[in-house]
């Protein structure tokens, strides 16, 4: 057998393929960087030694980074690394001081020039520098936690993905440039220091600090390096194979980490079995960070989380929060293999990381919690989110070209995560479980500790299954959008004529075509070739047919108009179609109606056929469609009468019967989905029952009891909704809600109050609420007030936009150089709920004068969505929707 290469030997890295193995042993096509802005390959990193003295009180750190370099061009005299916001003190290569050290702020690089050529085939670069502990939730940054005495204290942690390792140490900040890392930290003696690897040594410096060194890491990318300095408590456990798993919490709250810990142990064991590769590190740590831009970050061996996505109080947590924590933990631990052990070559394959982890978060969670019906939820919450965004012309392919690494920040979205997951699920449906796992294991073994591309994954499944996966999937990952599959005819005996075209939310189309897996019946599969029309002969005979059975492909299906009555009566009302397919039918009907491909009458036939629905996941989807249609009608005064008729029928025919089954009060017999659905039904009350005195009175009773300390009176499932109901009726409660926000301890409970403040009933209180968010709420949470207010009412919608425009500079100053997703959330809370052409023009004009380059894609998508909503609203008002609603209401009278 071939002996592993000694990477300490001169010339070792030059002989490595991108897969991490010896080039001579591999046949992988080289991945090229044409058109990409990357560092030169004249030198490459082998090993980093990163030593940092963390000065929390001064909000800074002193650093020394040594890098063992493989010199591929012995004549080179300059070394350029990535660096940002670092002040350089000195640089030397093998003892020779640099003649000059020059930073380029625009390129975020530092260049060290030496008198003589580097010459040697390998050598050590030493750089000394100073850095800042910023407040941007990016790079090496500071935040505040509350200690056991109730006092606020400062801590430091890192968030390096995508390109912020350079804010902590000079480096080759590209995913392909893998190396090993030895980190050491000098920190206050009473604090805990954590990194990717276990602690190797610790010594007291006698000055109130200690120095902690960590073991050497495996080969990995810079964006996965992690450091945390804080006071913490923790709970721990070990997997069956003996991996230590620790869950670090704020001081005095270790038990809040117990649920996440249990999820982590189960997930690690499940992944070891699935991938056929043991977890590669000696330990797996998780840390709740008080201020965090994303949900979590998959740093190898040290996963960091937003508090609400890791900490769970078992006595009060909602089913939705528990599910969210389970999904996030399982998602991040999928990355320990898929993303960390095998890493994308470049950012255009970001989806390889995020899409696959999103698929596995559902798949593994579904195995651990079969009663949660997670694949049914996936169709609505993941695949549905992807289809909504991908129906816009301003969407992007799963594999999006990235020239500059900075561009990747704009594609951490529902396409990379959710459509990517849907694409993986479609492959699973085509190749089957056995070949899916076989190909996946082969891929992981082939590229472990290296870098891979989308094409490598397709080839692995192709070899395992014998199916043309590459040809099939290139259509789905390299084209923007997805197909509309239209049934032209069905003869009841198996002959099916189909037409495909690109589905776009505004009703237009283009020439895009796909090879489409068509599932039907009990999971049988046919393939529609890459052509506009085709005739398939199916093994089925019935007066109606449901295509895309199981919703395994991310697409929409349109049936002949005459078939919708049959689908409504049999597939939906009699529940002859499985729950997943009933979800697909109503979701497709809603989207088709929005695009002008289906009349509101036919949409309503499907929507209001769910009166006797019994599956919680299906009811959840129906509730979501009711809220979305009502929100569309809210956009213009011309639709007020139509909205009143729709809301009344929705309330009486669909919501009231479901709410009567569950009511306000939790029961011991409630399952996970019962509790979740109760919260969703109550969340619909402000839209459909805000004028119902009994509803508001019950909300008020529960609020008063909760305020007095009766936690059981207000389950976390619907705390935010109750705050909205009572505040909308009684402006005097505003200050009591602010006081409650300050008094509550858990971040999840504070967030519920912020959402509640969005229902402020007057402009004065709306201004106070939004200013409170801007001035007093952490950056990670402040946008929740505007998001809630923007969707609460027409007045709230208009006010958030006015406030955003008037305070634009304050919003930008608060967000600073943090993750672009924070501003994306602010944009959603300022202008996403509009639905007229005039409003779209106003939004466009404002951002033309006040550009946000890092958010260009989000602005373009918002403008397109608003104009699409305006077109939809016009079509509804001009249709016979009002007559249909009136006739159905008369039938119920």
Coordinates of N, CA, C and O in Angstrom, one line a residue, residues 531-612:
X531 N -36.7 18.4 -23.6 CA -37.4 19.0 -24.8 C -38.7 19.6 -24.3 O -39.2 19.3 -23.2
X532 N -39.3 20.4 -25.1 CA -40.4 21.2 -24.7 C -41.7 20.4 -24.4 O -42.4 20.6 -23.5
X533 N -41.9 19.4 -25.3 CA -43.1 18.5 -25.1 C -42.7 17.1 -25.3 O -41.7 16.7 -26.0
X534 N -43.4 16.2 -24.5 CA -43.1 14.8 -24.6 C -44.4 14.0 -24.2 O -45.2 14.5 -23.5
X535 N -44.4 12.8 -24.7 CA -45.5 11.8 -24.3 C -44.9 10.7 -23.5 O -43.9 10.1 -24.0
X536 N -45.4 10.5 -22.3 CA -44.9 9.4 -21.4 C -46.0 8.4 -21.3 O -47.2 8.7 -21.3
X537 N -45.6 7.1 -21.2 CA -46.6 6.0 -21.0 C -46.3 5.5 -19.5 O -45.3 4.9 -19.3
X538 N -47.3 5.8 -18.7 CA -47.1 5.5 -17.2 C -47.9 4.2 -16.9 O -48.9 3.9 -17.5
X539 N -47.4 3.6 -15.9 CA -48.1 2.4 -15.3 C -49.1 2.9 -14.3 O -49.0 2.7 -13.1
X540 N -50.2 3.5 -14.8 CA -51.2 4.0 -14.0 C -52.5 4.2 -14.8 O -52.5 4.4 -16.0
X541 N -53.6 4.1 -14.1 CA -54.9 4.3 -14.8 C -55.9 4.8 -13.7 O -56.2 4.2 -12.8
X542 N -56.4 6.1 -13.9 CA -57.3 6.7 -13.0 C -57.8 8.0 -13.7 O -57.1 8.5 -14.6
X543 N -58.9 8.6 -13.2 CA -59.4 9.8 -13.8 C -58.6 11.0 -13.5 O -58.7 12.1 -14.1
X544 N -57.7 10.9 -12.5 CA -56.8 12.0 -12.1 C -55.5 11.5 -11.8 O -55.4 10.3 -11.4
X545 N -54.5 12.3 -11.9 CA -53.1 11.8 -11.5 C -52.4 13.0 -10.8 O -52.6 14.1 -11.1
X546 N -51.6 12.6 -9.8 CA -50.8 13.6 -9.1 C -49.3 13.3 -9.5 O -48.8 12.3 -9.3
X547 N -48.7 14.3 -10.3 CA -47.3 14.2 -10.7 C -46.4 14.8 -9.6 O -46.9 15.6 -8.7
X548 N -45.2 14.5 -9.8 CA -44.2 14.9 -8.7 C -44.6 14.3 -7.4 O -44.5 15.0 -6.4
X549 N -45.0 13.0 -7.4 CA -45.4 12.4 -6.2 C -44.3 12.4 -5.2 O -43.1 12.1 -5.5
X550 N -44.6 12.8 -3.9 CA -43.6 12.9 -2.9 C -42.9 14.2 -3.0 O -42.0 14.5 -2.1
X551 N -43.2 15.0 -4.0 CA -42.5 16.4 -4.2 C -41.0 16.2 -4.2 O -40.3 17.0 -3.6
X552 N -40.5 15.2 -4.9 CA -39.1 15.0 -4.9 C -38.3 15.9 -5.8 O -37.0 15.9 -5.7
X553 N -38.9 16.6 -6.7 CA -38.2 17.5 -7.6 C -38.7 19.0 -7.3 O -39.9 19.2 -7.1
X554 N -37.8 19.9 -7.4 CA -38.2 21.3 -7.1 C -38.8 21.9 -8.4 O -38.1 22.5 -9.2
X555 N -40.1 21.7 -8.6 CA -40.8 22.3 -9.8 C -42.2 22.5 -9.4 O -42.7 22.2 -8.3
X556 N -43.0 23.0 -10.4 CA -44.4 23.2 -10.2 C -45.1 22.4 -11.3 O -44.6 22.2 -12.4
X557 N -46.3 22.0 -11.0 CA -47.1 21.2 -11.9 C -48.5 21.8 -12.1 O -49.2 22.2 -11.2
X558 N -48.9 22.0 -13.4 CA -50.1 22.5 -13.8 C -51.0 21.4 -14.5 O -50.5 20.8 -15.4
X559 N -52.2 21.3 -14.0 CA -53.1 20.3 -14.5 C -54.1 20.9 -15.4 O -54.3 22.2 -15.3
X560 N -54.8 20.2 -16.3 CA -55.9 20.8 -17.1 C -56.9 21.4 -16.1 O -57.2 20.8 -15.1
X561 N -57.5 22.5 -16.5 CA -58.5 23.2 -15.6 C -59.6 22.2 -15.2 O -60.0 22.3 -14.0
X562 N -60.0 21.3 -16.1 CA -61.1 20.5 -15.7 C -60.8 19.4 -14.6 O -61.6 18.9 -14.0
X563 N -59.5 19.2 -14.4 CA -59.0 18.2 -13.4 C -59.0 18.7 -12.0 O -59.0 18.0 -11.0
X564 N -59.1 20.1 -11.8 CA -58.9 20.6 -10.5 C -60.1 20.3 -9.6 O -59.9 20.1 -8.4
X565 N -61.3 20.2 -10.1 CA -62.4 19.8 -9.3 C -62.2 18.4 -8.7 O -62.5 18.1 -7.6
X566 N -61.7 17.5 -9.6 CA -61.5 16.1 -9.2 C -60.3 16.1 -8.1 O -60.4 15.3 -7.2
X567 N -59.3 16.8 -8.4 CA -58.2 16.9 -7.4 C -58.7 17.4 -6.1 O -58.3 16.9 -5.0
X568 N -59.5 18.5 -6.1 CA -60.0 19.0 -4.8 C -60.8 18.0 -4.1 O -60.7 17.9 -2.9
X569 N -61.7 17.3 -4.8 CA -62.7 16.4 -4.2 C -62.0 15.2 -3.7 O -62.3 14.7 -2.6
X570 N -61.1 14.6 -4.5 CA -60.6 13.3 -4.1 C -59.2 13.4 -3.5 O -59.0 12.8 -2.4
X571 N -58.2 14.0 -4.2 CA -56.9 14.1 -3.6 C -56.8 14.8 -2.3 O -56.1 14.4 -1.4
X572 N -57.6 15.9 -2.2 CA -57.6 16.8 -1.0 C -58.7 16.4 0.0 O -58.4 16.0 1.1
X573 N -59.9 16.6 -0.4 CA -61.0 16.5 0.6 C -61.1 15.1 1.1 O -61.3 14.9 2.3
X574 N -61.0 14.1 0.2 CA -61.1 12.7 0.7 C -59.7 12.2 1.1 O -59.6 11.0 1.6
X575 N -58.7 13.0 0.9 CA -57.3 12.6 1.3 C -56.8 11.3 0.7 O -56.2 10.5 1.3
X576 N -57.2 11.2 -0.6 CA -56.7 10.0 -1.4 C -55.2 10.2 -1.8 O -54.5 9.2 -2.1
X577 N -54.7 11.4 -1.7 CA -53.3 11.7 -2.0 C -52.6 11.8 -0.6 O -53.2 12.3 0.4
X578 N -51.4 11.3 -0.5 CA -50.6 11.4 0.8 C -50.4 12.9 1.2 O -50.6 13.8 0.4
X579 N -50.1 13.1 2.5 CA -50.0 14.4 3.0 C -49.0 15.3 2.2 O -49.2 16.4 1.9
X580 N -47.8 14.7 1.9 CA -46.8 15.4 1.1 C -47.4 15.9 -0.2 O -47.1 17.1 -0.6
X581 N -48.2 15.1 -0.9 CA -48.8 15.5 -2.2 C -49.9 16.5 -2.0 O -50.1 17.4 -2.9
X582 N -50.6 16.4 -0.9 CA -51.6 17.5 -0.6 C -50.9 18.8 -0.4 O -51.4 19.9 -0.9
X583 N -49.8 18.8 0.3 CA -49.0 20.0 0.4 C -48.6 20.6 -0.9 O -48.7 21.8 -1.2
X584 N -48.1 19.6 -1.8 CA -47.7 20.0 -3.1 C -48.8 20.6 -3.9 O -48.6 21.6 -4.7
X585 N -50.0 20.1 -3.9 CA -51.1 20.6 -4.6 C -51.5 22.0 -4.3 O -51.6 22.8 -5.2
X586 N -51.6 22.3 -3.0 CA -52.0 23.6 -2.6 C -50.9 24.6 -2.8 O -51.1 25.8 -3.3
X587 N -49.6 24.2 -2.6 CA -48.5 25.1 -2.9 C -48.4 25.4 -4.4 O -48.2 26.6 -4.7
X588 N -48.5 24.4 -5.2 CA -48.4 24.7 -6.7 C -49.6 25.5 -7.1 O -49.4 26.5 -7.9
X589 N -50.8 25.3 -6.6 CA -52.0 26.1 -7.0 C -51.8 27.5 -6.7 O -52.1 28.4 -7.5
X590 N -51.3 27.8 -5.5 CA -51.0 29.2 -5.1 C -50.0 29.9 -6.0 O -50.2 31.0 -6.4
X591 N -48.9 29.2 -6.3 CA -47.9 29.8 -7.1 C -48.4 30.0 -8.5 O -48.1 31.0 -9.2
X592 N -49.1 29.0 -9.0 CA -49.7 29.2 -10.4 C -50.7 30.3 -10.5 O -50.7 31.1 -11.5
X593 N -51.5 30.5 -9.5 CA -52.4 31.6 -9.4 C -51.7 32.9 -9.4 O -52.0 33.8 -10.2
X594 N -50.7 33.0 -8.6 CA -49.9 34.2 -8.5 C -49.2 34.6 -9.9 O -49.1 35.8 -10.2
X595 N -48.9 33.6 -10.6 CA -48.2 33.8 -11.9 C -49.2 34.0 -13.1 O -48.8 34.1 -14.2
X596 N -50.5 33.9 -12.8 CA -51.5 34.1 -13.8 C -51.7 32.8 -14.6 O -52.3 32.9 -15.7
X597 N -51.2 31.7 -14.1 CA -51.4 30.4 -14.9 C -52.6 29.6 -14.4 O -52.9 28.6 -15.0
X598 N -53.2 30.1 -13.3 CA -54.4 29.4 -12.8 C -55.4 30.4 -12.3 O -54.9 31.4 -11.6
X599 N -56.6 30.2 -12.5 CA -57.6 31.2 -12.1 C -57.8 31.2 -10.6 O -57.6 30.2 -9.9
X600 N -58.1 32.3 -9.9 CA -58.3 32.3 -8.5 C -59.4 31.3 -8.1 O -59.4 30.7 -7.1
X601 N -60.4 31.1 -9.0 CA -61.5 30.1 -8.7 C -60.9 28.7 -8.5 O -61.3 28.0 -7.6
X602 N -60.0 28.3 -9.4 CA -59.4 27.0 -9.3 C -58.5 26.9 -8.1 O -58.5 25.9 -7.5
X603 N -57.8 28.0 -7.8 CA -57.0 28.0 -6.6 C -57.9 27.8 -5.4 O -57.6 27.0 -4.5
X604 N -59.0 28.6 -5.3 CA -59.9 28.5 -4.2 C -60.5 27.1 -4.1 O -60.7 26.6 -3.0
X605 N -60.8 26.4 -5.2 CA -61.3 25.1 -5.1 C -60.4 24.2 -4.4 O -60.8 23.3 -3.6
X606 N -59.1 24.3 -4.6 CA -58.1 23.5 -3.9 C -58.0 24.0 -2.5 O -58.0 23.2 -1.5
X607 N -57.8 25.3 -2.3 CA -57.5 25.8 -0.9 C -58.6 25.5 0.0 O -58.4 25.1 1.2
X608 N -59.9 25.7 -0.4 CA -61.0 25.5 0.6 C -61.5 24.1 0.6 O -62.5 23.8 1.2
X609 N -60.8 23.2 -0.1 CA -61.1 21.7 0.0 C -60.5 21.1 1.3 O -60.7 19.9 1.6
X610 N -59.7 21.9 2.1 CA -59.0 21.4 3.2 C -59.8 21.5 4.5 O -59.2 21.5 5.6
X611 N -61.1 21.7 4.4 CA -61.9 22.0 5.6 C -61.8 20.8 6.6 O -61.8 21.0 7.9
X612 N -61.7 19.6 6.2 CA -61.6 18.4 7.1 C -60.2 17.9 7.2 O -60.0 16.8 7.7

